[in-house]
Coordinates of C-alpha atoms in Angstrom, one line a residue:
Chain Z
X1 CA -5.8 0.8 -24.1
X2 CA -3.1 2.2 -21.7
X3 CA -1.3 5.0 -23.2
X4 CA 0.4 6.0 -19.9
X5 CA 3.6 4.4 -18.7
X6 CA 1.8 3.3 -15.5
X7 CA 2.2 -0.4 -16.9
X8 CA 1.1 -3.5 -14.6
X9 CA 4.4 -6.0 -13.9
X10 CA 2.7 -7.9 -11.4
X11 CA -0.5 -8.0 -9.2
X12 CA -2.1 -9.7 -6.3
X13 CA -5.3 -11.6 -5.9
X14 CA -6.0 -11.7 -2.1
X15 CA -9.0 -12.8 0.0
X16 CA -9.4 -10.3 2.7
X17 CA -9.8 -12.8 6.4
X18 CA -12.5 -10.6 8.0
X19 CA -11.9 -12.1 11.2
X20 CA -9.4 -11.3 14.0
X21 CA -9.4 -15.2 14.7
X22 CA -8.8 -16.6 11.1
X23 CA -4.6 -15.8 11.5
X24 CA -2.5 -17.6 14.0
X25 CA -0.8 -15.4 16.5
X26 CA 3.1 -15.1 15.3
X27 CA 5.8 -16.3 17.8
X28 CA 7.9 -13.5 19.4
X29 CA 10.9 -14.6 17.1
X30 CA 8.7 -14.2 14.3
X31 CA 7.9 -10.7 15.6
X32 CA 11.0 -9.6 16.2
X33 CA 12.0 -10.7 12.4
X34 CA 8.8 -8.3 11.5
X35 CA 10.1 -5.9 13.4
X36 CA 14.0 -5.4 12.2
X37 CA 12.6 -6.1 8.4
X38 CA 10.1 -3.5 8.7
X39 CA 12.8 -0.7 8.9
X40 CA 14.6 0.2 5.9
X41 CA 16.6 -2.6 4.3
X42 CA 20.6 -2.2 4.5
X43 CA 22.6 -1.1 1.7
X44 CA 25.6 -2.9 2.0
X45 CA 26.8 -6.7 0.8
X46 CA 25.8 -8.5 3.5
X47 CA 22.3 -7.3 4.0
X48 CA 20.9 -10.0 6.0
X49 CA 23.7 -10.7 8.2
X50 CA 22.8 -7.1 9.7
X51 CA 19.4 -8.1 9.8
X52 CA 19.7 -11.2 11.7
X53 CA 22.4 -10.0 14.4
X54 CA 19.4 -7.4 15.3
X55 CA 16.6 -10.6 15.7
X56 CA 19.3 -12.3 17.4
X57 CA 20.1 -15.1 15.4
X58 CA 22.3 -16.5 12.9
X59 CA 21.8 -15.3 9.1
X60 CA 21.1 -18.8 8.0
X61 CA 18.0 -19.1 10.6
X62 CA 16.9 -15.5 9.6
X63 CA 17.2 -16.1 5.7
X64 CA 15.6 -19.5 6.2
X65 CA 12.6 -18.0 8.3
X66 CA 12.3 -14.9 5.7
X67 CA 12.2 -17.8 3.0
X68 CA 9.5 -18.9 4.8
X69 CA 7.5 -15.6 5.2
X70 CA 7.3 -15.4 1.6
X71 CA 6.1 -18.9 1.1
X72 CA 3.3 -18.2 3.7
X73 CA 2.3 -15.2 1.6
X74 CA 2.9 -13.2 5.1
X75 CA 5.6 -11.3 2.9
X76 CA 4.3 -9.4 0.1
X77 CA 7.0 -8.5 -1.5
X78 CA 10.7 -7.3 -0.5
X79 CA 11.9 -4.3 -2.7
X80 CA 11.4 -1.2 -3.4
X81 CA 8.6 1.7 -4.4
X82 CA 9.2 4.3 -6.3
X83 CA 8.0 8.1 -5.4
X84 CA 4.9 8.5 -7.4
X85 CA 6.3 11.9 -8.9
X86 CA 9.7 10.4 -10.2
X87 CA 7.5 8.5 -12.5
X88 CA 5.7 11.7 -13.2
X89 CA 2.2 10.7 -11.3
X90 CA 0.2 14.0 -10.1
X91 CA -3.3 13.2 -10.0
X92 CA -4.3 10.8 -7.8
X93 CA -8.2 9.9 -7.4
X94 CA -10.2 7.0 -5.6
X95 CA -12.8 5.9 -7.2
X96 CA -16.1 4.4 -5.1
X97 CA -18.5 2.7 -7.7
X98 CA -21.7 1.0 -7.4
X99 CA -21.7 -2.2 -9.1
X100 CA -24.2 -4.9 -9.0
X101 CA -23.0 -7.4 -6.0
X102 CA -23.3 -11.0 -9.0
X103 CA -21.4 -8.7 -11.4
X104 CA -18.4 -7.7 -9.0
X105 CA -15.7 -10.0 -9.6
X106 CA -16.3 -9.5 -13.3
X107 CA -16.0 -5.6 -13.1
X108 CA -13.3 -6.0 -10.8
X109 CA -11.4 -8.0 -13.2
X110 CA -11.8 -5.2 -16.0
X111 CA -11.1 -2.5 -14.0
X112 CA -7.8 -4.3 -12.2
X113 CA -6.2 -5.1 -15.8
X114 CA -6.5 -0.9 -16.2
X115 CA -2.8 0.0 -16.2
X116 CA -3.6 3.3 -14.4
X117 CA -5.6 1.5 -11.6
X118 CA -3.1 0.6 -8.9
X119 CA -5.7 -1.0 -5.9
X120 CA -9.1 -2.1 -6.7
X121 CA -10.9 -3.4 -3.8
X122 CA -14.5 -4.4 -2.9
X123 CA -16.2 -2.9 0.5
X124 CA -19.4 -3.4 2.1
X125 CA -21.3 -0.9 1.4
X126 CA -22.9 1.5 4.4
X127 CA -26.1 3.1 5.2
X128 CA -25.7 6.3 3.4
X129 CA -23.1 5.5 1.4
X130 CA -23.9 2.9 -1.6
X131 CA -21.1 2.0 -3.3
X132 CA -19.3 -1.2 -2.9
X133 CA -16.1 -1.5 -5.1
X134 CA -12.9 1.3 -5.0
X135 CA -10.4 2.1 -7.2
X136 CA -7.1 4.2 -7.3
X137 CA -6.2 5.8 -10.2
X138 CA -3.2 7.7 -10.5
X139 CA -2.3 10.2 -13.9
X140 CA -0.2 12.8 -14.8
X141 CA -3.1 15.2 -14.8
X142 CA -6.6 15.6 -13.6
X143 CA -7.9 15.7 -16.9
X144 CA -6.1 12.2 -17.6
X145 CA -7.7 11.3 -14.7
X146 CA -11.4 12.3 -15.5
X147 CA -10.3 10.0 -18.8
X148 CA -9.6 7.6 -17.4
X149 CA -12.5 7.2 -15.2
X150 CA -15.2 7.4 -17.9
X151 CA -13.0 4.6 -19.8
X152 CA -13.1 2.4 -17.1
X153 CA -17.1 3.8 -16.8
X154 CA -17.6 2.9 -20.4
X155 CA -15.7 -0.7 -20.3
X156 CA -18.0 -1.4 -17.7
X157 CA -21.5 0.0 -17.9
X158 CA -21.2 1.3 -14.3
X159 CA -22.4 4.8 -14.3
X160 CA -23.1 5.3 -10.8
X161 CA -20.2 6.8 -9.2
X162 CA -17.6 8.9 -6.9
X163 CA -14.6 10.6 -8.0
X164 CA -12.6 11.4 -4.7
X165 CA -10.0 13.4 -5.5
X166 CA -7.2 14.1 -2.7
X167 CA -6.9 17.8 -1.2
X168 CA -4.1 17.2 1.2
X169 CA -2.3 14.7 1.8
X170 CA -2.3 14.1 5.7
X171 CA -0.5 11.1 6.1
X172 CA 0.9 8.3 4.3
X173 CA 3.3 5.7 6.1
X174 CA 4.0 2.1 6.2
X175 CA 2.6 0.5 9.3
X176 CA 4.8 -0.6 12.0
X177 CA 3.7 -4.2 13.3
X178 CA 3.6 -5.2 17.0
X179 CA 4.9 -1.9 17.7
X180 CA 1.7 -0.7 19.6
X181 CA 1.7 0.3 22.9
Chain L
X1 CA 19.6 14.2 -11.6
X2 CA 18.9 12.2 -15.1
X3 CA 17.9 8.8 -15.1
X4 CA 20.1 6.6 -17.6
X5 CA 18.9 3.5 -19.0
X6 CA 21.2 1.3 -16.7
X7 CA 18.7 3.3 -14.1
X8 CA 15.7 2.7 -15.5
X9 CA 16.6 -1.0 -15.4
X10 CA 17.7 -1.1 -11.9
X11 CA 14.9 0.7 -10.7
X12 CA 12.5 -1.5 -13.0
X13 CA 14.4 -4.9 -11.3
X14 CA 14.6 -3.4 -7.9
X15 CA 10.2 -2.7 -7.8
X16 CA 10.3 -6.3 -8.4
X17 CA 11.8 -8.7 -5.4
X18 CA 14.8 -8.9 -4.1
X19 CA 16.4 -12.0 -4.4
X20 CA 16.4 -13.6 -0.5
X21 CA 19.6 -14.7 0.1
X22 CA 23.2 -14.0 1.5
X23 CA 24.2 -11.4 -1.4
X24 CA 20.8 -10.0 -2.7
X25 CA 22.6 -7.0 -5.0
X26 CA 25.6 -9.4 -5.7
X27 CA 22.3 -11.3 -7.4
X28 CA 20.9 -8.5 -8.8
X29 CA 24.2 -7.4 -10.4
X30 CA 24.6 -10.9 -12.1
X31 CA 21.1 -10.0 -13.9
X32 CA 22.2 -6.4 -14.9
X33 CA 25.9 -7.8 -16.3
X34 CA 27.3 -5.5 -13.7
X35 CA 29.0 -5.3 -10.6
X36 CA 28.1 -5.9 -7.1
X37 CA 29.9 -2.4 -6.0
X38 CA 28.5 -0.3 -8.7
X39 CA 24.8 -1.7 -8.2
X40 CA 25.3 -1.2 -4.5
X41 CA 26.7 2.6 -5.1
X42 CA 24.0 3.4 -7.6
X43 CA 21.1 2.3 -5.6
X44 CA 22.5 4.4 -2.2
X45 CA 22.5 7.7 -5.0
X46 CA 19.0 6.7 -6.6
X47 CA 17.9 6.5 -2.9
X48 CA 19.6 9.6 -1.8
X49 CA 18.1 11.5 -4.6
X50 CA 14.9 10.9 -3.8
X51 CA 14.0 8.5 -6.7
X52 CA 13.2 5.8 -4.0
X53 CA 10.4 6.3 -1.6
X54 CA 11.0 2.9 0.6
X55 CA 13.3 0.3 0.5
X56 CA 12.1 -3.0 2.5
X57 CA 9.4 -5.4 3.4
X58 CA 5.9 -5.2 2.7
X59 CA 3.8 -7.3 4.8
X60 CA 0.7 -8.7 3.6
X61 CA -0.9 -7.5 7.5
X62 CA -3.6 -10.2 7.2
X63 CA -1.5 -13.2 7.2
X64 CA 0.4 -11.4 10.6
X65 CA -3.2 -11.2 12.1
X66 CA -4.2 -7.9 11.4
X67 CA -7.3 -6.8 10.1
X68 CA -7.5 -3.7 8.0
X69 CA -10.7 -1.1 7.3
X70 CA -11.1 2.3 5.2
X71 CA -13.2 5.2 7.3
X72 CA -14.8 8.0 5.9
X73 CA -15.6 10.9 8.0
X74 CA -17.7 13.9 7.5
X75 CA -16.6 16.8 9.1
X76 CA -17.2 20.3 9.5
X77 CA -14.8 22.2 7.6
X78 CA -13.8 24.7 10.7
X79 CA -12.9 21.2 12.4
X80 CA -10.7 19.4 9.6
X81 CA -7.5 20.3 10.8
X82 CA -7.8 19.4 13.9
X83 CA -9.4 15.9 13.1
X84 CA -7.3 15.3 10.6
X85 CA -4.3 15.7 13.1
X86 CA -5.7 13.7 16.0
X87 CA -6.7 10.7 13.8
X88 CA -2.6 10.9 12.4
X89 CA -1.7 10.6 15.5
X90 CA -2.6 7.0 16.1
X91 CA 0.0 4.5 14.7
X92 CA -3.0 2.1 13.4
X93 CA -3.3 4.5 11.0
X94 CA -1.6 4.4 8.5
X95 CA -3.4 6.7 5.5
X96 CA -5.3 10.3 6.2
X97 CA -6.5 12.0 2.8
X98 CA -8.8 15.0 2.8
X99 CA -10.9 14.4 -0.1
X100 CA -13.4 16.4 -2.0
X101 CA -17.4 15.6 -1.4
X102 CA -19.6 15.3 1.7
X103 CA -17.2 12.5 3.0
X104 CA -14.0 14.9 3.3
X105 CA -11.9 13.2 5.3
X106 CA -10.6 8.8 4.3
X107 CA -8.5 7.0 6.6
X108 CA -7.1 3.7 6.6
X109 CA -6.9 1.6 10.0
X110 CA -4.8 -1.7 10.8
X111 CA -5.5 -3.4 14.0
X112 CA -4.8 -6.6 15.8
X113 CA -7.9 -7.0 17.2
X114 CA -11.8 -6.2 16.9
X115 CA -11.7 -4.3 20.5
X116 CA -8.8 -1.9 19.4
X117 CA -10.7 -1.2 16.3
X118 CA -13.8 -0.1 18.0
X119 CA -12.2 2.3 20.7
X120 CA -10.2 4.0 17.9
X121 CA -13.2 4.8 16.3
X122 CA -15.2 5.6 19.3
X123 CA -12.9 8.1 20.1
X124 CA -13.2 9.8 16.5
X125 CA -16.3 9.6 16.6
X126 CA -16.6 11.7 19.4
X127 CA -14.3 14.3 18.1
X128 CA -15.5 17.8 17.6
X129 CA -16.3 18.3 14.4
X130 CA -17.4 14.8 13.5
X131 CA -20.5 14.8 12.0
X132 CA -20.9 11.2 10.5
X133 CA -18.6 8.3 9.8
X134 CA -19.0 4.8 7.6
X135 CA -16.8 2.3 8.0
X136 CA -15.9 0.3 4.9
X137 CA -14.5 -3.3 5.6
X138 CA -13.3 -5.4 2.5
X139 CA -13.9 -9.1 1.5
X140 CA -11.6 -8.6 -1.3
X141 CA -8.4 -7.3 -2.4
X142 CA -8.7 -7.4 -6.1
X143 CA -5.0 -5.5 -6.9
X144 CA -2.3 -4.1 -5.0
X145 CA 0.2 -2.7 -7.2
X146 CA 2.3 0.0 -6.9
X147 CA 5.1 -0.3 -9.1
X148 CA 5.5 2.0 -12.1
X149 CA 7.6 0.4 -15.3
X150 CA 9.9 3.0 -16.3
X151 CA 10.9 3.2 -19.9

């Protein structure tokens, strides 16, 4: 089924909280650990003991609270991401599809084990705007792309549907926690 | 710069996690059958390169209390620009795509709390330009991947 080299190593299942209220505020040591390991990780032996010295603590405390973080599930994951183009990735479209609400986690199940879908998330729909599960798909090509879409459109019945491709790209950065004004 | 199979296997363990402890690519090296220095070097020149777009933490931002959304905005083409670069400018924000259709302009928005989110997008809303907007909140997160297997 997946031809590409866009191959699936490892995904996450995730309830979404909807509410502000369902996550414990973090401590300001916990903060600060967000903060310094939201910047880029150092390159060097001793990566941690950087890390730490910049919370203010002692590396054991900071690898034991980071230990922590990843238990918790507050850390997603700690490594790196490729640019899409060094794996050769031009075409990049969202996909907005409307799928019967008692047939989503099914169709989301199909379309998630898609090597060439990279996010597939449901979203109340809106008003004008009926379609209540979205998809990334990222190929070499448009054309790919458009494949790939009516495979995915064929797997699952669903014919009602939005290709979005990208014009510009405007911005894309990772966020920087408690660092709002 | 051609990518050798060594590479390819770095890059493929380094998409995965880094091990959490005192010598993360002294770890890593034991894996590869190779050195803690010649990892270390490599990865600086795979970096430098450009093969690497981040190296770090990724936060899951709903188990540090933040709540994220994905806006759609309609707006008039004479406008775009404009919109486009006063909606970058808020940090919350964290991905801006002009897209093809009515819809032309998809945003992504993280925010500690329900009052931020609301004045954010009261002031887009009241952009010039802005004809309509849908807000498109989540339940669940059925896959996030980005890692590419390089063979």
């Amino acid at each position: 089924m997946c031809n590409s080299n866009y191959s699936d190593i490892k995904s996450n299942y995730s309830d979404t909280k909807s509410n502000y209220s369902d996550t414990k505020e973090l401590t300001a040591p916990d903060k600060k650990i967000v903060q310094v390991l939201q910047e880029e990780f150092p390159l060097c032996e001793e990566p941690y003991k950087i890390l730490a010295e910049r919370a203010g603590m002692s590396e054991d405390e900071f690898l034991a609270r980071v230990n922590d973080f990843v238990r918790e599930k507050k850390i997603r994951k700690l490594g790196a991401v490729l640019q899409h183009r060094t794996a050769g990735f031009k075409s990049n479209a969202l996909c907005a599809w409307n799928v019967p609400q008692e047939k989503l986690s099914e169709i989301a199940a199909i379309m998630s084990a898609h090597c060439a879908v990279s996010h597939c998330y449901d979203r109340n729909p809106a008003p004008n705007w009926n379609y209540n599960l979205y998809t990334m798909i990222h190929a070499k090509t448009r054309e790919e792309c458009d494949g790939i879409i009516a495979e995915l459109s064929k797997l699952t019945g669903i014919t009602n549907y939005q290709v979005l491709y990208s014009k510009k790209e405007w911005k894309k950065t990772a966020m920087k926690y408690f660092s709002e004004s | 710069m051609e990518l050798s199979n060594f590479d390819k296997s770095l890059l493929n363990l380094l998409q995965g996690n880094l091990p959490v402890c005192k010598r993360p690519f002294a770890a890593m090296a034991a894996k590869l059958g190779a050195d803690e220095s010649f990892v270390l070097n490599r990865v600086r020149e795979l970096k430098a390169a450009g093969y690497l777009r981040r190296i770090g933490t990724f936060f899951n931002s709903d188990n540090l209390g933040y709540r994220g959304t994905l806006v759609a905005l309609e707006v008039a083409p004479s406008e775009i620009c404009a919109v486009a670069q006063a909606v970058n400018s808020y940090t919350e924000v964290t991905h801006n795509y002009e897209r093809e259709g009515k819809f032309n302009l998809w945003f992504t928005l993280l925010t500690l709390n329900a009052d931020r989110e609301s004045s954010i997008l009261q002031e887009i809303k009241s952009m010039r330009g802005v004809e309509d907007m849908i807000n498109l909140k989540s339940n669940k997160k059925f896959k996030i991947n980005v890692q590419f297997k390089l063979q």
